[in-house]
Amino acid sequence: MTDYTTVCNILKQKGIDLDHNRFLILQGEVEQISLMKPKAANPNDVGLLEYLEDIIGSNKYVEDIEILSKVCEECNERRIEQTNRVKASQHELRGLEREKHIAVEWIRMERRHMKLLTYKFFIDLGDAVQAYNDTMQLITQGRNEIKAKRDQKKELFHDHQSLVNEIQNLHHQQEEADRREKDLKTDFALLERQDIMINNEKKAKLVEISKTEKQIKEYDDEK
């Protein structure tokens, strides 16, 4: 069997306040409730809203609600301020729409100009590469010609050196022949002098022989 205390404890566990008179209509209060203002004009007055909050127990949230209302009001003021700034920015943005189109057109033309410059750069680069290749070909050809001239010069120098060596050899042979000729002339002069002396001696001998033969003939005649 359930008693009164048990029922009250169960109701309190469910959050029902049984310690205060929170009944919507009490006996003898109907007229007083009908004369209440919808909301109290000042904190010391009680209106129907405050009466109902006291009955349902939501009056304990009044202070928090007021704080949150102020916060909400401040947020709303900031929202209005930001909204006004957004509207002003949108107005300015609409005012800059023409300049934006001009800037976009300028960027488009600038991109096209840069693209054309890029095409021209690659064309000039191709011409420069071709000119570089032609120049390198001319340089290579010139180097080959210089190498050929140097080789020809070396060959001519070698031939010239051979001719110089041959001329020097002939010159030495000429000097040797000159010395030999000089020696032969000296020997010839000596032999010529010796021949003259021999001839003179021969003539003298012949004269002596002739005299001797004459003497012999005279001697034979005398006999």
Tab-separated table of C-alpha atoms in Angstrom:
chain	number	residue	atom	x	y	z
A	1	MET	CA	0.000	0.000	0.000
A	2	THR	CA	1.373	3.414	-1.033
A	3	ASP	CA	1.319	6.314	1.453
A	4	TYR	CA	1.410	10.092	0.868
A	5	THR	CA	5.135	10.479	1.624
A	6	THR	CA	6.120	7.867	-0.933
A	7	VAL	CA	4.035	9.547	-3.622
A	8	CYS	CA	5.570	12.978	-2.828
A	9	ASN	CA	9.086	11.581	-2.992
A	10	ILE	CA	8.367	9.940	-6.346
A	11	LEU	CA	6.914	13.202	-7.723
A	12	LYS	CA	9.922	15.193	-6.457
A	13	GLN	CA	12.272	12.674	-8.157
A	14	LYS	CA	10.400	13.416	-11.362
A	15	GLY	CA	11.127	17.146	-10.944
A	16	ILE	CA	7.722	18.263	-9.635
A	17	ASP	CA	7.954	21.047	-7.020
A	18	LEU	CA	5.507	20.324	-4.164
A	19	ASP	CA	7.083	22.799	-1.704
A	20	HIS	CA	5.504	25.951	-3.259
A	21	ASN	CA	1.999	26.863	-4.251
A	22	ARG	CA	2.407	26.612	-7.993
A	23	PHE	CA	-1.124	25.776	-8.954
A	24	LEU	CA	-2.426	27.734	-11.955
A	25	ILE	CA	-5.724	28.712	-10.246
A	26	LEU	CA	-6.177	28.671	-6.544
A	27	GLN	CA	-9.490	29.254	-4.808
A	28	GLY	CA	-10.246	33.022	-4.661
A	29	GLU	CA	-7.422	33.982	-7.134
A	30	VAL	CA	-9.356	33.840	-10.411
A	31	GLU	CA	-10.303	37.516	-10.319
A	32	GLN	CA	-6.783	38.546	-9.247
A	33	ILE	CA	-5.272	36.571	-12.145
A	34	SER	CA	-7.690	38.075	-14.657
A	35	LEU	CA	-6.609	41.578	-13.612
A	36	MET	CA	-2.881	40.914	-14.077
A	37	LYS	CA	-0.921	42.703	-16.795
A	38	PRO	CA	0.598	40.525	-19.488
A	39	LYS	CA	4.062	41.460	-18.282
A	40	ALA	CA	5.329	43.398	-15.284
A	41	ALA	CA	6.263	47.005	-15.966
A	42	ASN	CA	9.126	46.957	-13.416
A	43	PRO	CA	11.092	44.299	-11.497
A	44	ASN	CA	9.010	44.844	-8.311
A	45	ASP	CA	5.671	44.200	-10.072
A	46	VAL	CA	4.189	40.805	-10.994
A	47	GLY	CA	2.446	40.197	-14.307
A	48	LEU	CA	0.854	37.141	-15.847
A	49	LEU	CA	4.205	36.164	-17.408
A	50	GLU	CA	6.016	36.342	-14.064
A	51	TYR	CA	3.139	34.506	-12.371
A	52	LEU	CA	3.274	31.673	-14.874
A	53	GLU	CA	7.067	31.494	-14.682
A	54	ASP	CA	6.815	31.217	-10.920
A	55	ILE	CA	4.275	28.388	-11.305
A	56	ILE	CA	6.324	26.360	-13.806
A	57	GLY	CA	9.621	27.243	-12.108
A	58	SER	CA	11.251	28.989	-15.095
A	59	ASN	CA	11.809	32.215	-13.156
A	60	LYS	CA	15.178	30.871	-12.086
A	61	TYR	CA	16.273	31.341	-15.679
A	62	VAL	CA	15.235	34.990	-15.872
A	63	GLU	CA	18.677	36.355	-15.034
A	64	ASP	CA	20.359	34.039	-17.511
A	65	ILE	CA	17.739	34.894	-20.100
A	66	GLU	CA	18.361	38.619	-19.566
A	67	ILE	CA	22.131	38.092	-19.922
A	68	LEU	CA	21.608	36.031	-23.039
A	69	SER	CA	19.146	38.619	-24.339
A	70	LYS	CA	21.797	41.316	-23.937
A	71	VAL	CA	24.311	39.083	-25.655
A	72	CYS	CA	21.795	38.344	-28.399
A	73	GLU	CA	21.059	42.055	-28.719
A	74	GLU	CA	24.776	42.835	-28.982
A	75	CYS	CA	25.159	40.071	-31.553
A	76	ASN	CA	22.187	41.419	-33.438
A	77	GLU	CA	23.721	44.915	-33.377
A	78	ARG	CA	26.982	43.489	-34.691
A	79	ARG	CA	25.013	41.543	-37.289
A	80	ILE	CA	23.237	44.716	-38.355
A	81	GLU	CA	26.588	46.528	-38.468
A	82	GLN	CA	28.162	43.744	-40.503
A	83	THR	CA	25.087	43.615	-42.730
A	84	ASN	CA	25.341	47.353	-43.308
A	85	ARG	CA	29.035	46.979	-44.068
A	86	VAL	CA	28.255	44.124	-46.449
A	87	LYS	CA	25.598	46.227	-48.154
A	88	ALA	CA	28.046	49.137	-48.375
A	89	SER	CA	30.703	46.778	-49.743
A	90	GLN	CA	28.234	45.407	-52.257
A	91	HIS	CA	27.365	48.961	-53.262
A	92	GLU	CA	31.052	49.768	-53.642
A	93	LEU	CA	31.514	46.485	-55.495
A	94	ARG	CA	28.737	47.403	-57.902
A	95	GLY	CA	30.438	50.773	-58.313
A	96	LEU	CA	33.701	48.967	-59.138
A	97	GLU	CA	32.003	46.631	-61.613
A	98	ARG	CA	33.027	48.792	-64.588
A	99	GLU	CA	36.613	49.043	-63.339
A	100	LYS	CA	36.552	45.253	-62.800
A	101	HIS	CA	35.491	44.674	-66.408
A	102	ILE	CA	38.211	47.090	-67.554
A	103	ALA	CA	40.790	45.277	-65.392
A	104	VAL	CA	39.635	41.853	-66.624
A	105	GLU	CA	39.797	43.068	-70.221
A	106	TRP	CA	43.260	44.509	-69.582
A	107	ILE	CA	44.403	41.206	-68.032
A	108	ARG	CA	42.961	39.306	-71.004
A	109	MET	CA	44.759	41.602	-73.446
A	110	GLU	CA	47.936	41.377	-71.364
A	111	ARG	CA	47.746	37.563	-71.398
A	112	ARG	CA	47.231	37.621	-75.150
A	113	HIS	CA	50.157	40.018	-75.479
A	114	MET	CA	52.356	37.768	-73.320
A	115	LYS	CA	51.268	34.751	-75.383
A	116	LEU	CA	52.239	36.555	-78.592
A	117	LEU	CA	55.541	37.596	-77.011
A	118	THR	CA	56.106	33.957	-76.056
A	119	TYR	CA	55.407	32.838	-79.628
A	120	LYS	CA	57.777	35.525	-80.908
A	121	PHE	CA	60.385	34.479	-78.360
A	122	PHE	CA	60.266	30.853	-79.526
A	123	ILE	CA	60.387	31.965	-83.163
A	124	ASP	CA	63.371	34.212	-82.423
A	125	LEU	CA	64.893	31.397	-80.397
A	126	GLY	CA	64.535	29.050	-83.366
A	127	ASP	CA	66.150	31.655	-85.633
A	128	ALA	CA	68.892	32.181	-83.056
A	129	VAL	CA	69.487	28.427	-82.806
A	130	GLN	CA	69.648	28.182	-86.607
A	131	ALA	CA	72.020	31.158	-86.729
A	132	TYR	CA	74.081	29.586	-83.946
A	133	ASN	CA	74.234	26.279	-85.840
A	134	ASP	CA	75.219	28.108	-89.036
A	135	THR	CA	77.870	30.061	-87.138
A	136	MET	CA	79.202	26.892	-85.499
A	137	GLN	CA	79.295	25.246	-88.929
A	138	LEU	CA	81.279	28.199	-90.305
A	139	ILE	CA	83.576	28.083	-87.267
A	140	THR	CA	84.088	24.335	-87.746
A	141	GLN	CA	84.748	24.872	-91.433
A	142	GLY	CA	87.183	27.675	-90.612
A	143	ARG	CA	88.939	25.492	-88.056
A	144	ASN	CA	89.223	22.697	-90.600
A	145	GLU	CA	90.648	25.133	-93.153
A	146	ILE	CA	93.098	26.493	-90.565
A	147	LYS	CA	94.117	22.924	-89.679
A	148	ALA	CA	94.595	22.134	-93.375
A	149	LYS	CA	96.680	25.315	-93.806
A	150	ARG	CA	98.747	24.401	-90.777
A	151	ASP	CA	99.257	20.859	-92.075
A	152	GLN	CA	100.194	22.304	-95.482
A	153	LYS	CA	102.517	24.754	-93.776
A	154	LYS	CA	104.096	21.935	-91.796
A	155	GLU	CA	104.513	19.922	-94.986
A	156	LEU	CA	105.998	22.924	-96.794
A	157	PHE	CA	108.240	23.578	-93.806
A	158	HIS	CA	109.305	19.932	-93.871
A	159	ASP	CA	109.996	20.166	-97.614
A	160	HIS	CA	111.768	23.477	-97.084
A	161	GLN	CA	113.810	21.939	-94.310
A	162	SER	CA	114.684	19.040	-96.595
A	163	LEU	CA	115.719	21.527	-99.291
A	164	VAL	CA	117.729	23.492	-96.746
A	165	ASN	CA	119.411	20.322	-95.572
A	166	GLU	CA	120.086	19.335	-99.178
A	167	ILE	CA	121.415	22.830	-99.961
A	168	GLN	CA	123.598	22.730	-96.887
A	169	ASN	CA	124.826	19.284	-97.946
A	170	LEU	CA	125.557	20.589	-101.451
A	171	HIS	CA	127.203	23.632	-99.911
A	172	HIS	CA	129.421	21.373	-97.829
A	173	GLN	CA	130.165	19.304	-100.923
A	174	GLN	CA	130.958	22.537	-102.815
A	175	GLU	CA	133.268	23.647	-100.036
A	176	GLU	CA	134.895	20.224	-100.067
A	177	ALA	CA	135.211	20.426	-103.873
A	178	ASP	CA	136.654	23.947	-103.573
A	179	ARG	CA	139.180	22.728	-101.041
A	180	ARG	CA	139.968	19.730	-103.276
A	181	GLU	CA	140.293	22.014	-106.286
A	182	LYS	CA	142.584	24.311	-104.330
A	183	ASP	CA	144.680	21.347	-103.240
A	184	LEU	CA	144.754	20.027	-106.827
A	185	LYS	CA	145.756	23.473	-108.132
A	186	THR	CA	148.513	23.553	-105.565
A	187	ASP	CA	149.584	20.050	-106.567
A	188	PHE	CA	149.252	20.976	-110.242
A	189	ALA	CA	151.392	24.061	-109.761
A	190	LEU	CA	153.966	21.945	-107.983
A	191	LEU	CA	153.840	19.325	-110.707
A	192	GLU	CA	154.014	22.060	-113.351
A	193	ARG	CA	157.101	23.486	-111.725
A	194	GLN	CA	158.502	19.992	-111.444
A	195	ASP	CA	157.667	19.411	-115.139
A	196	ILE	CA	159.397	22.646	-116.091
A	197	MET	CA	162.392	21.607	-114.077
A	198	ILE	CA	162.335	18.142	-115.671
A	199	ASN	CA	161.997	19.685	-119.144
A	200	ASN	CA	164.827	22.016	-118.407
A	201	GLU	CA	166.869	19.143	-117.150
A	202	LYS	CA	165.814	17.139	-120.228
A	203	LYS	CA	166.835	19.940	-122.526
A	204	ALA	CA	170.124	20.253	-120.670
A	205	LYS	CA	170.660	16.528	-120.946
A	206	LEU	CA	169.779	16.601	-124.645
A	207	VAL	CA	172.276	19.434	-125.151
A	208	GLU	CA	174.854	17.457	-123.308
A	209	ILE	CA	173.972	14.341	-125.304
A	210	SER	CA	174.187	16.353	-128.542
A	211	LYS	CA	177.570	17.716	-127.511
A	212	THR	CA	178.688	14.259	-126.528
A	213	GLU	CA	177.524	12.797	-129.831
A	214	LYS	CA	179.228	15.614	-131.668
A	215	GLN	CA	182.410	15.007	-129.781
A	216	ILE	CA	182.135	11.304	-130.464
A	217	LYS	CA	181.574	11.970	-134.147
A	218	GLU	CA	184.530	14.330	-134.261
A	219	TYR	CA	186.617	11.781	-132.519
A	220	ASP	CA	185.632	9.132	-135.048
A	221	ASP	CA	186.394	11.427	-137.926
A	222	GLU	CA	189.861	12.106	-136.608
A	223	LYS	CA	190.687	8.442	-136.658
